Amino acid sequence: MSDTDWSGWLDLVESQLHAGEDQRSRMLLGQIRDRVLHKAGLRRGDILVDLGCGRGLVALEAARIVGPEGRVIGVDLSEGALDRAKAEARRRGLENLEFIRSDIRALPLDDGTADAVTGRSVFAYVADRKTALAEAYRVLKPGGRVSLFEPVLREESYQMDWGEAEAAWRRMRLVLESVHPAYGFGLGQLKEVLESVGFTDLETFVWHADTSRMYATLEEARQDLGELLPGELAPSEAWRKAGISEEEVAMVTERLWRESARPGFRNSIPCVYAWGRKPL
Ligand SMILES: C[S@@+](CC[C@H](N)C(=O)[O-])C[C@H]1O[C@@H](n2cnc3c(N)ncnc32)[C@H](O)[C@@H]1O
């Protein structure tokens, strides 16, 4: 089991989204959720398994769509996130929703359980995503649908001049691309893995999320760069283990902080929607 504290990280994201300034991100999350559900072709009465459900962003809405004659099963490793999802399900009076604490690489579900499987921002962070997607395939009924949304951090792009920090930045990116599950995960790989485990009729759509922001403080830039992901997945952890010096990280961070205030500064992350089906 991973000891990455996704629950605390999701709390942080939630508090930022509810800080009032981030209406845009909240709306975007809703749009992503709705598109994932739409591409899953969800209908009343369906059984849906939402993998890496977190606090239930997708699962809670899915429960409303499938209605009382359907069922939604959210699966996640994080107890804290599942507690939040369960509390929200109770608050909404949803009784067709259950949450299971499990690793998505070994699902405690029978073969052919589900009409559809979804995942939002989950598989990018799982190192052996082929095992996890093979499990998704196994628990689907023949003809069942899969619908995913994943960030492609490897293709993250910064439109800025790194100046004297350029060489250090290149080394830091190289470290991430070679050791980090999410930063090593390139565009096109999701479709390849889905194909390799047996899914057919696959389609993908790439959307570039504009994640540009002007950092008010050096600390904000440091957090965004080095602590973008929780626990062992934090880029700063990878840099530390690879022997990148604190001075190099500090130089890169300071450059990012200063450049983020310039007109024309842009930071974006491609995100891929992928959907398909298990053959009949
Ligand atoms: C970025 S969050 C996304 C949560 C949710 N899908 C959403 O859209 O808000 C990633 C989630 O994947 C879960 N996760 C990561 N690796 C996992 C694994 N191997 N098995 C089960 N859950 C996992 C984490 O606990 C976390 O809740």
Coordinates of C-alpha atoms and ligand atoms in Angstrom, one line a residue:
M1 CA 0.0 0.0 0.0
S2 CA 1.2 3.4 -0.8
D3 CA 1.7 5.8 2.1
T4 CA 1.2 8.9 -0.1
D5 CA -1.1 11.2 1.8
W6 CA -3.7 11.9 -0.9
S7 CA -6.3 12.8 1.7
G8 CA -4.3 15.7 3.0
W9 CA -3.5 16.8 -0.5
L10 CA -7.1 16.7 -1.6
D11 CA -8.0 18.7 1.5
L12 CA -5.5 21.4 0.4
V13 CA -6.9 21.4 -3.2
E14 CA -10.5 21.6 -1.8
S15 CA -9.6 24.5 0.6
Q16 CA -8.0 26.4 -2.4
L17 CA -11.0 25.8 -4.5
H18 CA -13.3 27.1 -1.8
A19 CA -11.2 30.1 -1.0
G20 CA -13.5 32.1 -3.2
E21 CA -10.9 33.0 -5.8
D22 CA -10.9 29.8 -7.7
Q23 CA -14.4 29.6 -9.2
R24 CA -12.7 28.8 -12.5
S25 CA -11.0 25.7 -11.2
R26 CA -14.2 24.5 -9.6
M27 CA -16.1 24.9 -12.8
L28 CA -13.4 23.2 -14.7
L29 CA -13.5 20.2 -12.4
G30 CA -17.2 19.9 -12.9
Q31 CA -16.8 20.0 -16.7
I32 CA -14.1 17.3 -16.5
R33 CA -16.3 15.1 -14.3
D34 CA -19.3 15.6 -16.7
R35 CA -17.3 14.8 -19.8
V36 CA -15.8 11.6 -18.2
L37 CA -19.3 10.5 -17.3
H38 CA -20.7 11.4 -20.7
K39 CA -18.0 9.4 -22.4
A40 CA -18.7 6.5 -20.1
G41 CA -22.2 6.5 -21.7
L42 CA -23.7 6.2 -18.2
R43 CA -27.4 5.2 -18.1
R44 CA -30.0 4.7 -15.5
G45 CA -29.7 1.3 -13.8
D46 CA -26.0 0.9 -14.7
I47 CA -23.3 -0.4 -12.3
L48 CA -20.3 1.9 -12.4
V49 CA -16.9 1.4 -10.7
D50 CA -15.0 4.6 -10.2
L51 CA -11.3 3.8 -9.7
G52 CA -9.2 6.1 -7.4
C53 CA -12.5 7.9 -6.5
G54 CA -10.9 10.2 -3.9
R55 CA -13.6 12.3 -2.3
G56 CA -16.1 11.2 -4.8
L57 CA -16.0 13.9 -7.4
V58 CA -17.1 11.5 -10.2
A59 CA -18.8 8.8 -8.1
L60 CA -21.3 11.1 -6.3
E61 CA -22.6 12.6 -9.6
A62 CA -22.7 9.1 -11.2
A63 CA -24.9 7.9 -8.4
R64 CA -27.4 10.6 -9.2
I65 CA -27.3 9.5 -12.9
V66 CA -27.7 5.8 -12.5
G67 CA -30.5 6.3 -10.0
P68 CA -31.8 3.9 -7.3
E69 CA -32.0 1.0 -9.7
G70 CA -28.3 1.4 -10.5
R71 CA -25.1 1.2 -8.3
V72 CA -21.8 3.0 -8.0
I73 CA -18.7 1.5 -6.4
G74 CA -15.9 3.9 -5.5
V75 CA -12.5 2.4 -4.9
D76 CA -9.6 4.2 -3.3
L77 CA -6.6 3.5 -1.0
S78 CA -7.0 6.7 1.0
E79 CA -9.1 6.2 4.1
G80 CA -9.4 9.9 4.7
A81 CA -10.6 10.6 1.2
L82 CA -13.1 7.8 1.5
D83 CA -14.5 9.1 4.8
R84 CA -15.1 12.4 3.1
A85 CA -16.8 10.7 0.2
K86 CA -19.1 8.6 2.5
A87 CA -20.0 11.7 4.5
E88 CA -21.0 13.5 1.4
A89 CA -23.0 10.6 0.1
R90 CA -24.9 10.5 3.4
R91 CA -25.5 14.3 3.3
R92 CA -27.0 13.9 -0.2
G93 CA -29.1 10.9 0.9
L94 CA -27.5 8.6 -1.7
E95 CA -28.1 4.9 -1.0
N96 CA -26.9 3.4 -4.3
L97 CA -23.3 4.2 -3.6
E98 CA -20.6 2.2 -1.8
F99 CA -16.9 2.8 -1.2
I100 CA -14.3 0.2 -0.9
R101 CA -10.8 0.7 0.4
S102 CA -8.5 -1.1 -2.0
D103 CA -5.5 -0.8 -4.3
I104 CA -6.9 -0.5 -7.8
R105 CA -4.2 -2.9 -8.9
A106 CA -6.0 -5.8 -7.1
L107 CA -9.7 -5.1 -7.0
P108 CA -11.9 -7.1 -4.6
L109 CA -14.6 -7.4 -7.3
D110 CA -15.8 -10.3 -9.4
D111 CA -15.1 -10.5 -13.2
G112 CA -17.8 -8.8 -15.2
T113 CA -19.3 -6.7 -12.4
A114 CA -19.6 -3.3 -14.1
D115 CA -21.3 -1.7 -17.1
A116 CA -18.7 1.1 -17.0
V117 CA -15.5 2.0 -15.3
T118 CA -14.2 5.6 -14.8
G119 CA -11.0 7.2 -13.4
R120 CA -10.1 10.8 -13.1
S121 CA -6.5 11.7 -12.5
V122 CA -5.5 8.4 -11.1
F123 CA -3.7 6.2 -13.5
A124 CA -1.0 8.8 -14.2
Y125 CA 0.2 8.3 -10.6
V126 CA 0.2 4.5 -10.6
A127 CA 3.6 3.2 -11.7
D128 CA 2.3 -0.2 -12.9
R129 CA -0.8 1.2 -14.7
K130 CA -1.0 -1.8 -17.0
T131 CA -1.9 -4.0 -14.0
A132 CA -4.4 -1.4 -12.8
L133 CA -6.0 -1.1 -16.3
A134 CA -6.1 -4.9 -16.7
E135 CA -8.1 -5.0 -13.5
A136 CA -10.5 -2.4 -14.9
Y137 CA -10.9 -4.6 -17.9
R138 CA -11.5 -7.7 -15.8
V139 CA -14.3 -6.2 -13.7
L140 CA -16.2 -4.9 -16.8
K141 CA -19.0 -6.9 -18.4
P142 CA -18.4 -7.7 -22.1
G143 CA -19.3 -4.6 -24.0
G144 CA -18.7 -2.5 -20.9
R145 CA -17.3 1.1 -21.3
V146 CA -14.2 2.7 -19.9
S147 CA -13.7 6.5 -19.6
L148 CA -10.6 8.2 -18.2
F149 CA -9.1 11.6 -17.8
E150 CA -5.4 11.9 -17.0
P151 CA -2.9 14.8 -16.8
V152 CA 0.3 14.3 -18.9
L153 CA 2.9 16.0 -16.8
R154 CA 5.7 15.0 -19.0
E155 CA 4.5 17.4 -21.6
E156 CA 3.9 20.3 -19.2
S157 CA 5.2 23.4 -20.8
Y158 CA 6.5 26.7 -19.5
Q159 CA 6.6 29.8 -21.8
M160 CA 9.3 31.7 -20.1
D161 CA 13.0 32.4 -20.2
W162 CA 14.9 30.2 -17.6
G163 CA 18.0 32.3 -18.1
E164 CA 20.9 31.2 -15.9
A165 CA 18.6 28.5 -14.3
E166 CA 18.2 26.7 -17.7
A167 CA 20.8 23.9 -17.1
A168 CA 19.5 23.2 -13.6
W169 CA 15.9 23.1 -14.9
R170 CA 16.8 20.7 -17.6
R171 CA 18.5 18.4 -15.1
M172 CA 15.5 18.5 -12.8
R173 CA 13.1 17.7 -15.7
L174 CA 15.2 14.8 -16.8
V175 CA 15.2 13.4 -13.3
L176 CA 11.4 13.6 -13.2
E177 CA 11.0 12.0 -16.6
S178 CA 13.2 9.1 -15.7
V179 CA 12.0 8.2 -12.2
H180 CA 8.6 9.7 -11.6
P181 CA 5.5 7.6 -12.6
A182 CA 3.5 10.7 -13.6
Y183 CA 6.2 12.7 -15.3
G184 CA 7.4 9.7 -17.2
F185 CA 4.0 9.2 -18.6
G186 CA 3.8 10.7 -22.1
L187 CA 1.0 11.6 -24.4
G188 CA -0.3 8.5 -26.3
Q189 CA 0.8 6.1 -23.6
L190 CA -2.7 5.9 -22.0
K191 CA -4.2 4.7 -25.3
E192 CA -1.3 2.3 -25.8
V193 CA -1.8 0.7 -22.4
L194 CA -5.6 0.5 -22.8
E195 CA -5.1 -1.2 -26.1
S196 CA -2.6 -3.6 -24.7
V197 CA -5.0 -4.9 -22.0
G198 CA -7.7 -5.5 -24.6
F199 CA -9.9 -2.4 -24.9
T200 CA -11.2 -1.5 -28.3
D201 CA -13.0 1.3 -30.1
L202 CA -10.6 3.7 -28.3
E203 CA -10.8 7.4 -28.8
T204 CA -8.8 10.2 -27.2
F205 CA -9.1 13.9 -26.9
V206 CA -6.3 16.2 -25.6
W207 CA -7.1 19.4 -23.7
H208 CA -4.5 21.8 -22.6
A209 CA -5.1 23.0 -19.1
D210 CA -3.8 26.5 -18.6
T211 CA -2.2 26.3 -15.1
S212 CA -0.5 29.7 -15.3
R213 CA -0.5 31.8 -12.2
M214 CA 1.5 34.7 -10.8
Y215 CA 3.1 33.6 -7.6
A216 CA 2.7 36.1 -4.9
T217 CA 5.6 34.7 -2.9
L218 CA 8.7 32.7 -3.5
E219 CA 7.1 30.0 -1.2
E220 CA 4.1 29.7 -3.5
A221 CA 6.4 29.1 -6.4
R222 CA 8.4 26.5 -4.4
Q223 CA 5.2 24.7 -3.5
D224 CA 3.8 24.6 -7.0
L225 CA 7.1 23.4 -8.4
G226 CA 8.3 20.9 -5.8
E227 CA 5.2 19.9 -3.9
L228 CA 2.7 19.7 -6.7
L229 CA 2.0 16.1 -5.7
P230 CA 1.8 14.6 -2.2
G231 CA 4.3 12.4 -0.3
E232 CA 6.7 10.3 -2.3
L233 CA 5.2 11.6 -5.5
A234 CA 6.4 15.2 -4.7
P235 CA 8.9 16.3 -7.4
S236 CA 11.1 17.6 -4.5
E237 CA 11.5 14.0 -3.3
A238 CA 12.7 12.9 -6.7
W239 CA 15.2 15.7 -6.9
R240 CA 16.5 15.0 -3.4
K241 CA 17.0 11.3 -4.1
A242 CA 18.7 12.1 -7.4
G243 CA 21.2 14.4 -5.7
I244 CA 20.0 17.7 -7.3
S245 CA 21.3 20.3 -4.9
E246 CA 19.1 22.6 -2.9
E247 CA 20.9 25.6 -4.5
E248 CA 19.9 24.4 -8.0
V249 CA 16.3 23.9 -6.9
A250 CA 16.3 27.4 -5.2
M251 CA 17.8 29.0 -8.4
V252 CA 15.1 27.5 -10.6
T253 CA 12.3 28.4 -8.1
E254 CA 13.4 32.0 -7.9
R255 CA 13.5 32.3 -11.6
L256 CA 10.0 30.8 -11.9
W257 CA 8.7 33.2 -9.2
R258 CA 10.2 36.3 -11.0
E259 CA 9.1 35.2 -14.5
S260 CA 5.6 34.4 -13.4
A261 CA 5.0 38.1 -13.0
R262 CA 5.9 38.9 -16.6
P263 CA 3.3 39.4 -19.2
G264 CA 3.3 36.4 -21.5
F265 CA 4.3 33.9 -18.8
R266 CA 2.4 30.7 -19.5
N267 CA 2.3 27.3 -17.9
S268 CA 0.1 24.5 -19.3
I269 CA -0.5 20.8 -18.8
P270 CA -2.0 18.6 -21.6
C271 CA -4.7 16.3 -20.2
V272 CA -6.0 13.4 -22.1
Y273 CA -9.6 12.0 -22.1
A274 CA -9.6 8.4 -23.3
W275 CA -12.7 6.2 -23.7
G276 CA -13.4 2.8 -25.3
R277 CA -15.0 -0.6 -24.5
K278 CA -14.4 -4.2 -23.7
P279 CA -15.3 -6.3 -26.7
L280 CA -18.5 -8.3 -26.6
Ligands
LIG1 C1 -5.6 13.2 -7.9 S1 -6.6 12.2 -6.8 C2 -8.1 12.1 -7.8 C3 -9.3 11.7 -6.9 C4 -10.7 11.7 -7.7 N1 -10.6 10.7 -8.8 C5 -11.1 13.0 -8.2 O1 -11.4 13.2 -9.4 O2 -11.2 14.0 -7.4 C6 -5.9 10.6 -7.0 C7 -6.6 9.5 -6.2 O3 -6.1 8.2 -6.6 C8 -5.9 7.4 -5.4 N2 -5.0 6.4 -5.7 C9 -3.7 6.6 -6.2 N3 -3.1 5.4 -6.3 C10 -4.0 4.4 -6.0 C11 -4.0 3.0 -6.0 N4 -2.9 2.3 -6.3 N5 -5.1 2.4 -5.6 C12 -6.2 3.0 -5.2 N6 -6.3 4.4 -5.2 C13 -5.2 5.1 -5.6 C14 -5.5 8.4 -4.4 O4 -5.7 7.9 -3.0 C15 -6.4 9.6 -4.7 O5 -7.6 9.7 -4.0

